[in-house]
Amino acid sequence: MLRPICQIKITQQPTSDLPNRNSVFQFSFVNNIEVSSSWKNLTDTAKIKFPKNVFINFADGTKRKLSLKDTPQFINGRQSNNDAPFVLRGDKIEIQASYIYIDRNGKEIVPEPDTIFSGYIVKVLNKMPIELDCEDNMYQLKQIFLDKMSWAAADISDVIGYILKGTNFSFTTGGATMSLGNFRIENQTPAEVLEYLRKTFHVESYFRGDVLHCSPFVYYPDTNNNPPHLLQFQKNIISDEMQYTRADDVKVGVKAYSISKVELATQTFDGRMKNKATRLEVFAYKKNNGEVDFKDLTGGIKAGIDEGSFGNVVTLFYADGNTLDGLKQFAKARLNRLYYEGFRGTFTTFGLPFINHGDQVQFIDNVLPERNGTYFVKSVTRTYGMGGYRQKVEIDLRIDGVLDKTDLQKGI
Amino acid sequence: MSNTYENINRELGVAIRKLAGTHNADKLTIADCTVDSVDIASRTCVCTPLNDTSIAQIQGVRFQSTVDDGVILKPTIGSTVTVLLSTRVAPLIIQSSELDEVYIVAPQVQFNQGNLGGMVKVISLVGKLNAIEQQLNTIGTWAATVTPPLTLPPLIPTQRTDIENKAIIQ
């Protein structure tokens, strides 16, 4: 039998009014925790609801009910070194969860718990029971305003390196380089810059620990080699809201275009090499056998393409498409995210195996083997509380039969 | 399969942008700026906005679409220009207040109605004038030997600088 355990650690942060606010509180009980984590949300969030009646044991033997009005001198049996409010916006919080289980020899095993959330308290709901809203390290990137900066031709690493300057965070692009062209930062927080990159350049960002992942990939080449988590329908998948979509149910095409600058062989009157801007355009679609094919639409050539036969044509601008090959890679990656034969939706499993977004999950169904398949994980919502410890996992694109090793090594 | 408020907000945002016709659309803004530096080789300049939300310099502001011949309006450093900013293409000057140089490189250029004929070629004109002046000086030398002698002051050959306006060259 698995018995869920949790540990919530709140580290007070000093403020200008309360410079001695630096106590650490730990709780091993909670009414409910919900942690949402995804590469598409920029910020991982957590909601914690404490039990209605939490009593503090004071050193003198008295016991008092905890409320937000309290300025507890003593908590967990030890004296706090300040009389500051219990929790404030900006306090650090870490949530760990796991299961205690009995091994085959009858011995109780307490494994090293998984850190399911690490971040900051952003909102303290002023009601009973006490509720806390939390955000991950992205909270820090929402608190600082950047100095003005501009680049004539910026690469993604230039911009991310600049916005993280002065913080304790590092970053990775998964080896990707991406030209952002003319780029300017003005009256923005780093988080706003990341949101702008997401909207304009399809660059997704998220924190994993203290490392900011920011890349046109969402599934990084280094983690794509990790083995998938095995999940069995009749064993550790509790319930699911997944629907199987056949390839011919959804017919999607991706039209991607970019502006490319080409240097000509001729010179200007003042001896400079002449440039010319051209529009590159490709149409990516899947053939009946599932392979991705392209039609080069550069110059308006549309031979062999009947866009009307596609249920949905998504048109996308690619800022870094200086070559046709680069544009094709972009279109293929987008198409693979939109169009595959397999499951879409969410399933609920126990707290183990510990699944992160970006991981791979492999479904095994001994009753209906057609449901077998390997998928990427788009988001995970973890809940812990009276109902136990659960993970609600949203799956994304299918790997087996859709993507090959080369695709995975390049990053998706 | 959204399950958080943030996801719902994002999907709502996309839906609203689609309804408004701004989804996937370029966003254009205009700013009056001061020119800080000019690079004729790349046909770009660096500007500081005056009326934008910030005063972060704008790098690589084009005063020609690409490096080529055609019309080049090189702005004066310190002058005011109006810059169009786009999320998809490099910024560009759409109006200038002061120019250092204007280049028009085209097989044919016409000012006004074009009924006054073509512009004079100064090098050829100087040659022609010098030839006439030399002929007249020869006549003047001969005229001084006849009776009664005719004294004509010698003509000084025309220099290119005498008649050339170097501010407009072709």
mmCIF file of C-alpha atoms in Angstrom, chain A residues 136-312:
data_model
loop_
_atom_site.group_PDB
_atom_site.id
_atom_site.type_symbol
_atom_site.label_atom_id
_atom_site.label_comp_id
_atom_site.label_asym_id
_atom_site.label_seq_id
_atom_site.Cartn_x
_atom_site.Cartn_y
_atom_site.Cartn_z
ATOM 1 C CA ASP A 136 7.809 29.365 -9.976
ATOM 2 C CA ASN A 137 11.018 31.334 -10.675
ATOM 3 C CA MET A 138 9.199 33.248 -13.399
ATOM 4 C CA TYR A 139 7.798 35.320 -10.522
ATOM 5 C CA GLN A 140 11.283 36.798 -10.096
ATOM 6 C CA LEU A 141 11.378 37.692 -13.787
ATOM 7 C CA LYS A 142 8.100 39.584 -13.369
ATOM 8 C CA GLN A 143 9.516 41.810 -10.624
ATOM 9 C CA ILE A 144 12.412 43.484 -12.423
ATOM 10 C CA PHE A 145 12.328 46.093 -15.141
ATOM 11 C CA LEU A 146 15.015 45.835 -17.749
ATOM 12 C CA ASP A 147 17.255 48.637 -18.900
ATOM 13 C CA LYS A 148 16.600 49.709 -22.465
ATOM 14 C CA MET A 149 18.506 47.729 -25.041
ATOM 15 C CA SER A 150 18.448 47.205 -28.762
ATOM 16 C CA TRP A 151 20.117 45.000 -31.347
ATOM 17 C CA ALA A 152 20.281 45.449 -35.110
ATOM 18 C CA ALA A 153 20.425 41.664 -35.507
ATOM 19 C CA ALA A 154 19.852 39.681 -32.329
ATOM 20 C CA ASP A 155 20.146 35.968 -31.751
ATOM 21 C CA ILE A 156 17.938 34.313 -29.139
ATOM 22 C CA SER A 157 20.978 33.751 -26.890
ATOM 23 C CA ASP A 158 21.815 37.487 -26.960
ATOM 24 C CA VAL A 159 18.352 38.407 -25.740
ATOM 25 C CA ILE A 160 18.030 35.697 -23.083
ATOM 26 C CA GLY A 161 21.554 36.372 -21.827
ATOM 27 C CA TYR A 162 20.658 40.043 -21.471
ATOM 28 C CA ILE A 163 17.341 39.569 -19.668
ATOM 29 C CA LEU A 164 18.901 37.165 -17.150
ATOM 30 C CA LYS A 165 21.888 39.419 -16.474
ATOM 31 C CA GLY A 166 22.146 40.084 -12.743
ATOM 32 C CA THR A 167 19.946 37.122 -11.767
ATOM 33 C CA ASN A 168 21.094 33.750 -10.444
ATOM 34 C CA PHE A 169 19.462 31.928 -13.315
ATOM 35 C CA SER A 170 21.151 30.263 -16.246
ATOM 36 C CA PHE A 171 19.527 29.347 -19.529
ATOM 37 C CA THR A 172 19.572 26.794 -22.294
ATOM 38 C CA THR A 173 18.291 26.932 -25.839
ATOM 39 C CA GLY A 174 18.891 23.225 -26.359
ATOM 40 C CA GLY A 175 21.600 24.063 -28.867
ATOM 41 C CA ALA A 176 19.206 26.049 -31.024
ATOM 42 C CA THR A 177 20.218 29.289 -32.632
ATOM 43 C CA MET A 178 17.547 31.604 -33.894
ATOM 44 C CA SER A 179 17.854 35.020 -35.406
ATOM 45 C CA LEU A 180 15.309 37.467 -34.025
ATOM 46 C CA GLY A 181 16.356 40.254 -36.374
ATOM 47 C CA ASN A 182 15.972 43.806 -35.161
ATOM 48 C CA PHE A 183 15.103 43.545 -31.481
ATOM 49 C CA ARG A 184 14.425 46.129 -28.820
ATOM 50 C CA ILE A 185 13.651 45.945 -25.132
ATOM 51 C CA GLU A 186 11.668 48.821 -23.725
ATOM 52 C CA ASN A 187 9.911 49.225 -20.369
ATOM 53 C CA GLN A 188 9.549 45.486 -20.070
ATOM 54 C CA THR A 189 10.113 42.840 -17.470
ATOM 55 C CA PRO A 190 12.043 39.720 -18.539
ATOM 56 C CA ALA A 191 8.777 37.757 -18.372
ATOM 57 C CA GLU A 192 7.152 40.209 -20.787
ATOM 58 C CA VAL A 193 10.063 39.768 -23.191
ATOM 59 C CA LEU A 194 9.625 35.988 -22.985
ATOM 60 C CA GLU A 195 5.900 36.336 -23.623
ATOM 61 C CA TYR A 196 6.666 38.542 -26.637
ATOM 62 C CA LEU A 197 9.094 35.899 -27.936
ATOM 63 C CA ARG A 198 6.397 33.272 -27.512
ATOM 64 C CA LYS A 199 3.767 35.242 -29.363
ATOM 65 C CA THR A 200 5.948 36.609 -32.137
ATOM 66 C CA PHE A 201 8.610 33.971 -32.691
ATOM 67 C CA HIS A 202 6.949 30.779 -31.339
ATOM 68 C CA VAL A 203 9.713 30.517 -28.733
ATOM 69 C CA GLU A 204 8.424 28.780 -25.607
ATOM 70 C CA SER A 205 10.016 29.409 -22.210
ATOM 71 C CA TYR A 206 9.793 27.675 -18.880
ATOM 72 C CA PHE A 207 11.891 27.131 -15.782
ATOM 73 C CA ARG A 208 13.234 23.812 -14.647
ATOM 74 C CA GLY A 209 14.940 24.502 -11.350
ATOM 75 C CA ASP A 210 17.081 27.573 -11.841
ATOM 76 C CA VAL A 211 17.562 26.952 -15.556
ATOM 77 C CA LEU A 212 15.401 28.880 -17.989
ATOM 78 C CA HIS A 213 14.589 26.781 -21.025
ATOM 79 C CA CYS A 214 13.954 29.080 -23.944
ATOM 80 C CA SER A 215 14.012 27.723 -27.444
ATOM 81 C CA PRO A 216 12.011 27.160 -30.591
ATOM 82 C CA PHE A 217 12.029 23.521 -29.343
ATOM 83 C CA VAL A 218 9.723 22.391 -26.605
ATOM 84 C CA TYR A 219 11.073 18.840 -26.558
ATOM 85 C CA TYR A 220 14.812 19.194 -26.112
ATOM 86 C CA PRO A 221 17.321 16.916 -27.826
ATOM 87 C CA ASP A 222 19.076 15.988 -24.547
ATOM 88 C CA THR A 223 15.878 14.791 -22.828
ATOM 89 C CA ASN A 224 14.470 13.113 -25.932
ATOM 90 C CA ASN A 225 16.908 10.247 -25.369
ATOM 91 C CA ASN A 226 15.441 9.459 -21.943
ATOM 92 C CA PRO A 227 13.368 6.257 -21.788
ATOM 93 C CA PRO A 228 9.596 6.767 -21.638
ATOM 94 C CA HIS A 229 7.529 6.251 -18.484
ATOM 95 C CA LEU A 230 5.576 3.027 -18.817
ATOM 96 C CA LEU A 231 1.865 3.355 -18.089
ATOM 97 C CA GLN A 232 -0.558 0.478 -18.209
ATOM 98 C CA PHE A 233 -4.247 1.074 -18.749
ATOM 99 C CA GLN A 234 -5.452 -1.634 -16.421
ATOM 100 C CA LYS A 235 -2.794 -0.902 -13.799
ATOM 101 C CA ASN A 236 -1.620 2.650 -13.148
ATOM 102 C CA ILE A 237 -3.867 4.739 -15.374
ATOM 103 C CA ILE A 238 -6.760 5.598 -13.087
ATOM 104 C CA SER A 239 -8.955 7.350 -15.643
ATOM 105 C CA ASP A 240 -8.609 9.123 -18.940
ATOM 106 C CA GLU A 241 -10.259 11.742 -21.089
ATOM 107 C CA MET A 242 -8.450 10.798 -24.255
ATOM 108 C CA GLN A 243 -9.840 10.548 -27.709
ATOM 109 C CA TYR A 244 -8.278 8.664 -30.545
ATOM 110 C CA THR A 245 -8.074 10.683 -33.742
ATOM 111 C CA ARG A 246 -7.436 9.006 -37.042
ATOM 112 C CA ALA A 247 -5.188 10.713 -39.557
ATOM 113 C CA ASP A 248 -8.023 11.131 -42.038
ATOM 114 C CA ASP A 249 -10.254 12.732 -39.380
ATOM 115 C CA VAL A 250 -8.002 15.788 -39.193
ATOM 116 C CA LYS A 251 -6.436 17.024 -42.385
ATOM 117 C CA VAL A 252 -4.180 19.903 -41.599
ATOM 118 C CA GLY A 253 -1.617 21.681 -43.732
ATOM 119 C CA VAL A 254 0.948 24.220 -42.588
ATOM 120 C CA LYS A 255 1.869 27.097 -44.834
ATOM 121 C CA ALA A 256 5.031 28.744 -43.544
ATOM 122 C CA TYR A 257 6.633 31.827 -45.009
ATOM 123 C CA SER A 258 9.596 34.017 -44.275
ATOM 124 C CA ILE A 259 11.513 36.917 -45.733
ATOM 125 C CA SER A 260 14.989 36.024 -46.892
ATOM 126 C CA LYS A 261 17.754 38.469 -47.774
ATOM 127 C CA VAL A 262 19.947 37.360 -50.650
ATOM 128 C CA GLU A 263 23.224 39.018 -51.617
ATOM 129 C CA LEU A 264 23.460 39.598 -55.363
ATOM 130 C CA ALA A 265 26.579 39.370 -57.515
ATOM 131 C CA THR A 266 26.351 42.973 -58.684
ATOM 132 C CA GLN A 267 27.540 46.117 -56.921
ATOM 133 C CA THR A 268 25.884 49.437 -56.218
ATOM 134 C CA PHE A 269 27.214 52.725 -57.613
ATOM 135 C CA ASP A 270 29.272 53.140 -54.422
ATOM 136 C CA GLY A 271 30.797 49.665 -54.562
ATOM 137 C CA ARG A 272 28.556 47.776 -52.078
ATOM 138 C CA MET A 273 27.178 44.338 -52.810
ATOM 139 C CA LYS A 274 23.515 44.587 -53.708
ATOM 140 C CA ASN A 275 20.864 42.787 -51.603
ATOM 141 C CA LYS A 276 17.445 41.556 -52.481
ATOM 142 C CA ALA A 277 14.598 40.511 -50.178
ATOM 143 C CA THR A 278 12.603 37.483 -51.282
ATOM 144 C CA ARG A 279 9.638 35.678 -49.814
ATOM 145 C CA LEU A 280 10.135 31.991 -49.132
ATOM 146 C CA GLU A 281 7.036 29.895 -48.723
ATOM 147 C CA VAL A 282 6.435 26.199 -48.229
ATOM 148 C CA PHE A 283 3.352 24.129 -47.723
ATOM 149 C CA ALA A 284 3.851 21.120 -45.466
ATOM 150 C CA TYR A 285 1.342 18.285 -45.399
ATOM 151 C CA LYS A 286 1.178 14.604 -44.641
ATOM 152 C CA LYS A 287 0.858 12.030 -47.347
ATOM 153 C CA ASN A 288 -1.431 9.027 -46.916
ATOM 154 C CA ASN A 289 1.468 6.958 -45.577
ATOM 155 C CA GLY A 290 2.065 9.524 -42.837
ATOM 156 C CA GLU A 291 5.251 10.998 -44.289
ATOM 157 C CA VAL A 292 5.626 14.755 -44.322
ATOM 158 C CA ASP A 293 5.925 16.239 -47.777
ATOM 159 C CA PHE A 294 6.553 19.795 -48.891
ATOM 160 C CA LYS A 295 5.554 21.960 -51.779
ATOM 161 C CA ASP A 296 7.725 24.951 -52.441
ATOM 162 C CA LEU A 297 5.346 27.849 -52.941
ATOM 163 C CA THR A 298 8.118 30.428 -53.352
ATOM 164 C CA GLY A 299 7.222 32.690 -56.213
ATOM 165 C CA GLY A 300 3.561 31.766 -56.001
ATOM 166 C CA ILE A 301 3.940 28.323 -57.618
ATOM 167 C CA LYS A 302 1.071 26.176 -56.373
ATOM 168 C CA ALA A 303 1.341 23.171 -58.674
ATOM 169 C CA GLY A 304 -0.023 19.990 -57.162
ATOM 170 C CA ILE A 305 -1.567 21.618 -54.094
ATOM 171 C CA ASP A 306 -5.261 21.756 -53.535
ATOM 172 C CA GLU A 307 -5.499 23.692 -50.298
ATOM 173 C CA GLY A 308 -9.264 23.249 -50.324
ATOM 174 C CA SER A 309 -8.827 19.536 -49.675
ATOM 175 C CA PHE A 310 -7.267 20.318 -46.287
ATOM 176 C CA GLY A 311 -9.668 20.836 -43.438
ATOM 177 C CA ASN A 312 -7.480 23.470 -41.900
#
